[in-house]
Amino acid sequence: MKEELILKAYEVAKERYAAIGIDADLAMDALQRVSLSLHCWQADDVSGFESTGALTGGIQSTGNYPGKARNIDELRADLLQAAAYIPGTHRLNLHEIYGDFGGVFVDRDQVEPKHFESWMQWAAQNGMKLDFNSTSFSHPKSGDLTLANPDKGIRDFWIEHTKRCRAIAEEMGKRQADPCIMNLWVHDGSKDITVNRMYYRDLLKQSLDEIFAVDYPHMRDCVESKVFGIGLESYTVGSNDFYIAYGATRQKIVTLDTGHFHPTESVADKLSSLLLFIPEVMLHVSRPVRWDSDHVTIMNDDTLDLCKEIVRCNALDRVHIGLDYFDGSINRIGAYVIGSRATQKCMLQALLEPLDTLRRYEADGQYFQRLALLEEAKSLPWNAVWDMFCLKNNVPVGEAFIGEIEKYEREVTSKR
Ligand code: RNT
Ligand code: ZN
């Protein structure tokens, strides 16, 4: 699109927003400060570099689109490619199985910061900060139960793994002078009815307490629940109730994955409750289609509501926004770009909301006026502000990135 047109449209939009008391420049400044944590696992369908084994742990990536990243160099190249089409500065969220193991098998209870040395260097060179995840799935000892396994040997193996992951996250946080957020999600559960619900939860609680016994200054822990996994449909040890209670009593960050709740539950509604009792929230923004399907995030009501709640709770500095989806059926770099830009578009609309006026209406009991302005706000020219934001950040405006990703596919990924 012609730059002149983008500037002209922005000038009109800016005035239109000024008329309702919103400064579009300030909204762009605020959006500039919102970093997404890009999940490394979209580039290769959650394979990682540890082994060539199957993806287990009740999660699944479907689709066989050609060109997935097969090694660390390809993954890095793809991430940079994706980042080039996403305005702003973003973080990279690594899973333990993406370590730089140099072709040697390093078991999960042996992993060390040195296996992430090259990632730390690469991230620094590319202006990205790192977040981290322990990995309980895709391993011979994964089974149905890891940290909640009655077998002490297996439980200790995963406790050791998770402790080591925290030490790695600490090193990352120290090196980047910004806390590394480490997410802990374990798939532990049961395919069929269990008569030991409390027993496993008690084991998980004890394992977590042991893992978190050491306090680290440069990393933050977050714990992620879910409803069920594939093959683990009847019971999940780390349920939502479990982790909310755990997070609230231990002051840990709770991760809300938008795919991990019953379909009619509003994840956005959870923020204001959690933020009153826990220090921060981590989000895994995804798009569940009928179930926790991990489709690519789009600009839908769920994502919009979530971003609006972050802003309405005045919690931009207390909510970390990570993406978590894995679609292997389309161009994987395109998937990153679509989901990231969609999340940012939602955040921009949230930042452009005439909140003061809406709140005044509400305080005065002017409910018709509140609803009318909420409706009108939906069609204000936020998209002109978005185009301007992309232009300012030197990334393709509008659909121009489609052609660029096609080119990278032609020249690089299709040759893999
Ligand atoms: C699984 C969880 C978890 C994973 C990643 C790969 O249901 O959402 O966050 O997606 O750890
Ligand atoms: Zn998740």
Coordinates of C-alpha atoms and ligand atoms in Angstrom, one line a residue:
M1 CA 0.0 0.0 0.0
K2 CA 1.2 3.5 -0.7
E3 CA 2.8 5.2 2.3
E4 CA 0.9 8.4 1.5
L5 CA -2.4 6.7 1.8
I6 CA -1.5 5.0 5.1
L7 CA -0.5 8.4 6.6
K8 CA -3.6 10.1 5.3
A9 CA -5.9 7.3 6.7
Y10 CA -4.0 7.6 10.0
E11 CA -4.5 11.3 10.2
V12 CA -8.3 10.8 9.8
A13 CA -8.3 8.0 12.3
K14 CA -6.3 10.0 14.8
E15 CA -8.9 12.8 14.7
R16 CA -11.8 10.5 14.9
Y17 CA -10.3 9.0 18.1
A18 CA -9.4 12.3 19.5
A19 CA -13.1 13.2 19.3
I20 CA -13.9 10.5 21.8
G21 CA -10.9 11.4 24.0
I22 CA -8.4 8.8 22.8
D23 CA -4.9 9.6 21.7
A24 CA -4.0 7.1 18.9
D25 CA -0.3 8.0 19.2
L26 CA -0.3 6.9 22.8
A27 CA -2.1 3.7 22.0
M28 CA 0.6 2.9 19.5
D29 CA 3.3 3.7 22.1
A30 CA 1.6 1.3 24.5
L31 CA 1.3 -1.4 21.8
Q32 CA 5.0 -1.0 21.1
R33 CA 5.7 -2.0 24.7
V34 CA 3.7 -5.2 24.5
S35 CA 6.0 -8.1 23.7
L36 CA 4.5 -11.4 22.7
S37 CA 6.3 -14.6 23.7
L38 CA 6.6 -16.5 20.5
H39 CA 6.4 -20.3 21.0
C40 CA 9.3 -22.0 19.3
W41 CA 7.2 -25.2 18.8
Q42 CA 5.0 -23.9 15.9
A43 CA 7.9 -24.2 13.6
D44 CA 8.3 -28.0 13.8
D45 CA 5.1 -29.4 15.2
V46 CA 6.5 -29.7 18.8
S47 CA 9.3 -32.1 17.7
G48 CA 12.3 -30.5 19.3
F49 CA 15.9 -31.7 18.9
E50 CA 16.2 -34.3 21.6
S51 CA 15.0 -37.4 19.8
T52 CA 13.0 -38.4 16.8
G53 CA 10.3 -40.0 18.9
A54 CA 6.6 -39.3 18.6
L55 CA 4.8 -36.4 20.3
T56 CA 3.1 -37.7 23.4
G57 CA 1.6 -36.3 26.6
G58 CA -2.0 -36.0 25.2
I59 CA -1.1 -33.2 22.7
Q60 CA -1.1 -33.5 19.0
S61 CA -0.2 -31.5 15.9
T62 CA -2.2 -32.4 12.9
G63 CA -1.3 -31.7 9.3
N64 CA 1.7 -32.6 7.1
Y65 CA 2.4 -29.3 5.4
P66 CA 5.9 -29.5 3.8
G67 CA 8.9 -27.5 5.0
K68 CA 8.9 -27.9 8.8
A69 CA 12.1 -27.0 10.5
R70 CA 14.3 -30.1 11.0
N71 CA 17.2 -28.7 13.0
I72 CA 18.2 -25.7 15.1
D73 CA 19.5 -23.6 12.2
E74 CA 16.3 -24.0 10.2
L75 CA 14.2 -23.3 13.3
R76 CA 16.2 -20.1 13.9
A77 CA 15.9 -19.0 10.3
D78 CA 12.2 -19.5 10.4
L79 CA 11.7 -17.6 13.6
L80 CA 13.6 -14.6 12.2
Q81 CA 11.6 -14.8 9.1
A82 CA 8.3 -14.8 11.1
A83 CA 9.6 -12.0 13.3
A84 CA 10.3 -9.9 10.3
Y85 CA 6.5 -9.7 9.6
I86 CA 5.4 -9.0 13.2
P87 CA 5.7 -5.4 14.3
G88 CA 7.5 -4.7 17.6
T89 CA 10.0 -6.5 19.8
H90 CA 9.1 -10.0 20.9
R91 CA 10.3 -12.8 23.1
L92 CA 11.0 -16.4 22.3
N93 CA 9.5 -19.2 24.4
L94 CA 11.7 -22.3 24.3
H95 CA 10.9 -25.8 25.5
E96 CA 13.6 -27.9 27.0
I97 CA 13.6 -30.3 24.1
Y98 CA 14.8 -27.5 21.9
G99 CA 18.3 -27.4 23.5
D100 CA 21.4 -27.3 21.4
F101 CA 22.5 -30.8 22.3
G102 CA 25.2 -31.0 19.6
G103 CA 24.0 -34.4 18.3
V104 CA 24.4 -36.1 21.6
F105 CA 21.6 -37.5 23.6
V106 CA 21.2 -35.5 26.8
D107 CA 18.5 -37.0 29.1
R108 CA 16.1 -34.7 30.8
D109 CA 17.6 -35.2 34.2
Q110 CA 21.0 -34.1 32.8
V111 CA 20.2 -30.9 31.0
E112 CA 22.2 -27.8 31.9
P113 CA 22.5 -24.2 31.1
K114 CA 25.3 -25.0 28.6
H115 CA 22.8 -26.7 26.4
F116 CA 21.1 -23.3 25.9
E117 CA 24.3 -21.3 25.6
S118 CA 23.9 -20.9 21.8
W119 CA 20.3 -19.9 22.2
M120 CA 21.2 -17.2 24.8
Q121 CA 23.8 -15.8 22.4
W122 CA 21.4 -16.0 19.4
A123 CA 18.6 -14.4 21.3
A124 CA 20.9 -11.5 22.5
Q125 CA 22.2 -11.0 18.9
N126 CA 18.6 -10.8 17.6
G127 CA 17.3 -8.6 20.4
M128 CA 14.9 -11.3 21.7
K129 CA 14.5 -12.2 25.4
L130 CA 13.9 -15.8 26.3
D131 CA 11.2 -17.6 28.2
F132 CA 11.4 -21.3 29.0
N133 CA 9.4 -24.5 29.6
S134 CA 10.2 -27.8 31.2
T135 CA 9.2 -30.8 29.0
S136 CA 7.4 -33.7 30.5
F137 CA 6.1 -35.2 27.2
S138 CA 7.7 -37.2 24.4
H139 CA 10.0 -39.3 26.6
P140 CA 10.1 -43.0 27.6
K141 CA 9.4 -42.0 31.2
S142 CA 6.5 -39.7 30.3
G143 CA 3.7 -42.3 30.5
D144 CA 0.5 -41.1 32.1
L145 CA 2.1 -39.7 35.2
T146 CA 5.3 -37.7 35.7
L147 CA 5.5 -35.4 38.8
A148 CA 2.5 -37.2 40.2
N149 CA 3.8 -40.7 39.6
P150 CA 3.5 -43.1 42.6
D151 CA 6.9 -44.6 41.5
K152 CA 9.4 -42.5 43.4
G153 CA 12.1 -43.2 40.8
I154 CA 10.1 -41.7 38.0
R155 CA 8.8 -38.9 40.1
D156 CA 12.3 -37.9 41.2
F157 CA 13.5 -38.1 37.6
W158 CA 10.9 -35.4 36.6
I159 CA 11.6 -33.4 39.8
E160 CA 15.3 -33.3 38.8
H161 CA 14.4 -32.3 35.3
T162 CA 12.2 -29.5 36.4
K163 CA 14.7 -28.2 39.0
R164 CA 17.4 -28.1 36.2
C165 CA 15.0 -26.3 33.9
R166 CA 14.5 -23.6 36.6
A167 CA 18.3 -23.2 36.8
I168 CA 18.4 -22.8 33.1
A169 CA 15.7 -20.2 33.2
E170 CA 17.6 -18.4 35.9
E171 CA 20.7 -18.2 33.8
M172 CA 18.6 -16.9 30.8
G173 CA 17.0 -14.3 33.0
K174 CA 20.3 -13.2 34.5
R175 CA 21.9 -12.9 31.0
Q176 CA 19.1 -10.9 29.5
A177 CA 18.7 -8.7 32.6
D178 CA 15.0 -9.4 32.5
P179 CA 13.2 -12.3 34.2
C180 CA 12.8 -15.4 32.2
I181 CA 9.3 -16.8 32.7
M182 CA 9.3 -20.6 33.1
N183 CA 6.1 -22.4 32.4
L184 CA 5.4 -25.8 34.1
W185 CA 2.8 -27.9 32.4
V186 CA 2.7 -31.6 33.0
H187 CA 0.2 -33.8 31.2
D188 CA -0.4 -36.1 34.2
G189 CA -3.8 -37.7 34.1
S190 CA -5.8 -40.8 33.5
K191 CA -7.6 -42.2 30.5
D192 CA -10.3 -43.9 32.5
I193 CA -12.0 -43.4 35.9
T194 CA -9.5 -43.2 38.7
V195 CA -10.3 -43.9 42.4
N196 CA -7.3 -41.9 43.5
R197 CA -7.9 -38.3 42.5
M198 CA -6.6 -36.9 45.7
Y199 CA -3.6 -39.2 45.9
Y200 CA -2.1 -38.0 42.6
R201 CA -2.9 -34.4 43.4
D202 CA -1.1 -34.7 46.7
L203 CA 1.9 -36.2 45.0
L204 CA 1.9 -33.3 42.5
K205 CA 1.7 -30.8 45.3
Q206 CA 4.6 -32.3 47.1
S207 CA 6.7 -32.5 43.9
L208 CA 6.0 -28.9 43.1
D209 CA 6.9 -27.8 46.6
E210 CA 10.2 -29.6 46.3
I211 CA 10.9 -28.1 42.8
F212 CA 10.2 -24.6 44.0
A213 CA 12.2 -24.9 47.2
V214 CA 15.0 -22.8 45.8
D215 CA 14.2 -19.1 45.2
Y216 CA 15.7 -17.6 42.1
P217 CA 15.9 -13.8 41.5
H218 CA 16.0 -13.8 37.7
M219 CA 13.2 -16.2 36.7
R220 CA 9.5 -16.5 37.5
D221 CA 7.5 -19.7 37.7
C222 CA 4.2 -20.3 36.2
V223 CA 1.9 -23.3 36.4
E224 CA -0.5 -24.4 33.7
S225 CA -3.7 -26.4 34.1
K226 CA -5.9 -28.1 31.5
V227 CA -9.2 -30.0 31.3
F228 CA -8.0 -33.1 29.6
G229 CA -5.5 -34.6 27.1
I230 CA -5.8 -37.1 24.3
G231 CA -5.8 -40.5 25.9
L232 CA -6.1 -38.9 29.4
E233 CA -9.7 -37.9 29.1
S234 CA -11.1 -38.8 32.5
Y235 CA -8.9 -37.0 34.9
T236 CA -6.2 -34.3 34.9
V237 CA -4.0 -34.1 38.0
G238 CA -3.1 -30.4 37.4
S239 CA -6.7 -29.1 37.0
N240 CA -7.7 -25.5 37.0
D241 CA -8.8 -25.7 40.7
F242 CA -5.5 -27.3 41.6
Y243 CA -3.3 -24.7 40.1
I244 CA -5.4 -21.7 41.2
A245 CA -5.1 -22.9 44.8
Y246 CA -1.5 -23.7 44.3
G247 CA -0.7 -20.3 42.7
A248 CA -2.6 -18.4 45.2
T249 CA -1.0 -20.1 48.2
R250 CA 2.5 -20.1 46.8
Q251 CA 2.3 -16.8 44.9
K252 CA 3.1 -18.4 41.6
I253 CA 2.1 -17.1 38.2
V254 CA -0.9 -19.0 36.8
T255 CA -0.9 -19.7 33.1
L256 CA -4.2 -19.5 31.4
D257 CA -4.2 -21.4 28.1
T258 CA -7.3 -20.3 26.1
G259 CA -7.8 -23.9 24.9
H260 CA -7.8 -25.4 28.4
F261 CA -11.3 -24.6 29.6
H262 CA -14.8 -25.7 28.8
P263 CA -15.9 -24.2 25.5
T264 CA -18.4 -21.7 27.0
E265 CA -16.1 -20.5 29.8
S266 CA -14.7 -17.0 29.3
V267 CA -11.0 -17.0 29.9
A268 CA -11.1 -13.2 29.8
D269 CA -13.3 -13.2 32.9
K270 CA -10.7 -15.1 34.9
L271 CA -8.1 -12.3 34.8
S272 CA -9.7 -9.9 37.2
S273 CA -10.2 -12.6 39.8
L274 CA -6.7 -14.1 39.5
L275 CA -4.9 -10.8 39.5
L276 CA -6.4 -10.0 42.9
F277 CA -4.7 -13.0 44.5
I278 CA -1.6 -13.9 42.5
P279 CA 1.2 -11.6 41.3
E280 CA 1.0 -12.1 37.6
V281 CA -0.7 -14.1 34.9
M282 CA 0.8 -15.9 31.9
L283 CA -1.4 -16.4 28.8
H284 CA -1.2 -19.1 26.2
V285 CA -3.2 -17.6 23.5
S286 CA -4.6 -20.2 21.2
R287 CA -7.9 -21.0 19.3
P288 CA -9.8 -24.1 20.4
V289 CA -12.1 -25.4 17.8
R290 CA -14.6 -27.7 19.5
W291 CA -11.8 -28.8 21.8
D292 CA -8.3 -27.9 22.8
S293 CA -7.3 -28.1 19.1
D294 CA -4.5 -25.5 19.1
H295 CA -5.6 -23.8 15.9
V296 CA -3.9 -20.6 14.9
T297 CA -5.0 -17.6 16.9
I298 CA -7.3 -15.2 15.1
M299 CA -8.9 -11.9 15.8
N300 CA -12.1 -13.2 17.3
D301 CA -14.3 -12.3 20.2
D302 CA -12.3 -14.5 22.6
T303 CA -9.0 -12.9 21.8
L304 CA -10.5 -9.4 21.8
D305 CA -12.2 -9.9 25.1
L306 CA -9.0 -11.2 26.6
C307 CA -7.0 -8.1 25.5
K308 CA -9.7 -5.8 26.6
E309 CA -9.7 -7.3 30.0
I310 CA -5.9 -6.9 30.3
V311 CA -6.3 -3.2 29.6
R312 CA -9.5 -2.8 31.7
C313 CA -7.7 -4.4 34.6
N314 CA -4.8 -2.0 34.0
A315 CA -2.6 -5.1 34.0
L316 CA -0.4 -4.7 31.0
D317 CA 2.7 -5.1 33.2
R318 CA 1.2 -8.1 35.1
V319 CA 0.0 -10.2 32.2
H320 CA 2.6 -12.0 30.0
I321 CA 1.3 -12.9 26.6
G322 CA 2.5 -16.1 25.1
L323 CA 1.2 -17.9 22.1
D324 CA 0.5 -21.6 22.1
Y325 CA -0.8 -23.3 19.0
F326 CA 0.6 -25.8 16.6
D327 CA -0.9 -26.1 13.2
G328 CA 1.0 -28.4 10.8
S329 CA -1.5 -28.1 8.0
I330 CA -0.5 -24.7 6.7
N331 CA 2.7 -22.8 6.1
R332 CA 4.1 -22.7 9.7
I333 CA 5.8 -19.3 9.4
G334 CA 2.5 -17.9 8.1
A335 CA 0.9 -19.4 11.2
Y336 CA 3.2 -17.5 13.5
V337 CA 2.5 -14.3 11.7
I338 CA -1.2 -14.7 11.5
G339 CA -1.5 -15.5 15.2
S340 CA 0.9 -12.8 16.4
R341 CA -0.6 -10.1 14.3
A342 CA -4.1 -11.1 15.3
T343 CA -3.2 -10.8 19.0
Q344 CA -1.6 -7.4 18.4
K345 CA -4.7 -6.2 16.5
C346 CA -6.8 -7.2 19.4
M347 CA -4.5 -5.5 21.9
L348 CA -4.6 -2.3 19.8
Q349 CA -8.4 -2.3 19.8
A350 CA -8.3 -2.7 23.5
L351 CA -5.9 0.2 23.9
L352 CA -8.1 2.4 21.7
E353 CA -11.2 1.7 23.8
P354 CA -12.8 4.9 25.2
L355 CA -12.7 3.4 28.7
D356 CA -13.1 6.7 30.7
T357 CA -16.3 7.6 28.9
L358 CA -17.6 4.0 29.2
R359 CA -16.9 4.0 32.9
R360 CA -18.5 7.3 33.4
Y361 CA -21.6 6.1 31.7
E362 CA -21.6 3.0 33.9
A363 CA -21.1 5.0 37.1
D364 CA -24.0 7.2 36.1
G365 CA -26.3 4.3 35.3
Q366 CA -26.4 5.3 31.6
Y367 CA -26.5 1.8 30.3
F368 CA -28.0 2.6 26.8
Q369 CA -25.1 5.0 26.3
R370 CA -22.5 2.5 27.5
L371 CA -23.8 -0.2 25.1
A372 CA -24.1 2.3 22.2
L373 CA -20.5 3.4 22.6
L374 CA -19.3 -0.2 23.0
E375 CA -21.0 -1.0 19.7
E376 CA -19.8 2.2 17.9
A377 CA -16.2 1.6 19.1
K378 CA -16.1 -1.7 17.2
S379 CA -16.2 0.2 13.9
L380 CA -13.9 3.0 14.7
P381 CA -10.9 3.1 12.3
W382 CA -8.5 1.1 14.4
N383 CA -7.3 -0.6 11.3
A384 CA -5.8 2.7 10.1
V385 CA -3.9 2.9 13.3
W386 CA -2.8 -0.7 12.9
D387 CA -1.5 0.0 9.4
M388 CA 0.4 3.0 10.7
F389 CA 1.9 0.8 13.5
C390 CA 3.1 -1.7 10.9
L391 CA 4.5 1.1 8.8
K392 CA 6.3 2.7 11.7
N393 CA 7.8 -0.7 12.6
N394 CA 9.0 -1.4 9.1
V395 CA 7.0 -4.5 8.6
P396 CA 4.6 -5.2 5.7
V397 CA 1.3 -3.4 5.9
G398 CA -1.9 -5.4 5.4
E399 CA -1.8 -8.6 3.4
A400 CA 1.6 -7.8 1.9
F401 CA 3.3 -10.4 4.0
I402 CA 1.5 -13.2 2.1
G403 CA 3.7 -12.7 -0.9
E404 CA 6.8 -12.5 1.2
I405 CA 6.1 -15.7 3.0
E406 CA 5.3 -17.4 -0.4
K407 CA 8.7 -16.3 -1.5
Y408 CA 10.5 -17.8 1.5
E409 CA 8.5 -21.0 1.0
R410 CA 9.6 -21.1 -2.7
E411 CA 13.2 -20.4 -1.9
V412 CA 13.7 -22.1 1.4
T413 CA 11.1 -24.2 3.1
S414 CA 9.8 -26.1 0.0
K415 CA 13.4 -27.3 -0.6
R416 CA 13.6 -29.1 2.8
Ligands
RNT1 C1 -0.6 -28.4 26.4 C2 -0.2 -27.1 27.0 C3 1.2 -26.7 26.8 C4 1.8 -27.1 25.5 C5 3.3 -26.7 25.3 C6 3.9 -27.4 24.1 O1 -1.9 -28.6 26.4 O2 -1.0 -26.1 26.3 O3 1.4 -25.4 27.1 O4 1.1 -26.7 24.5 O5 4.0 -26.9 26.5
ZN2 ZN -0.4 -24.1 26.8

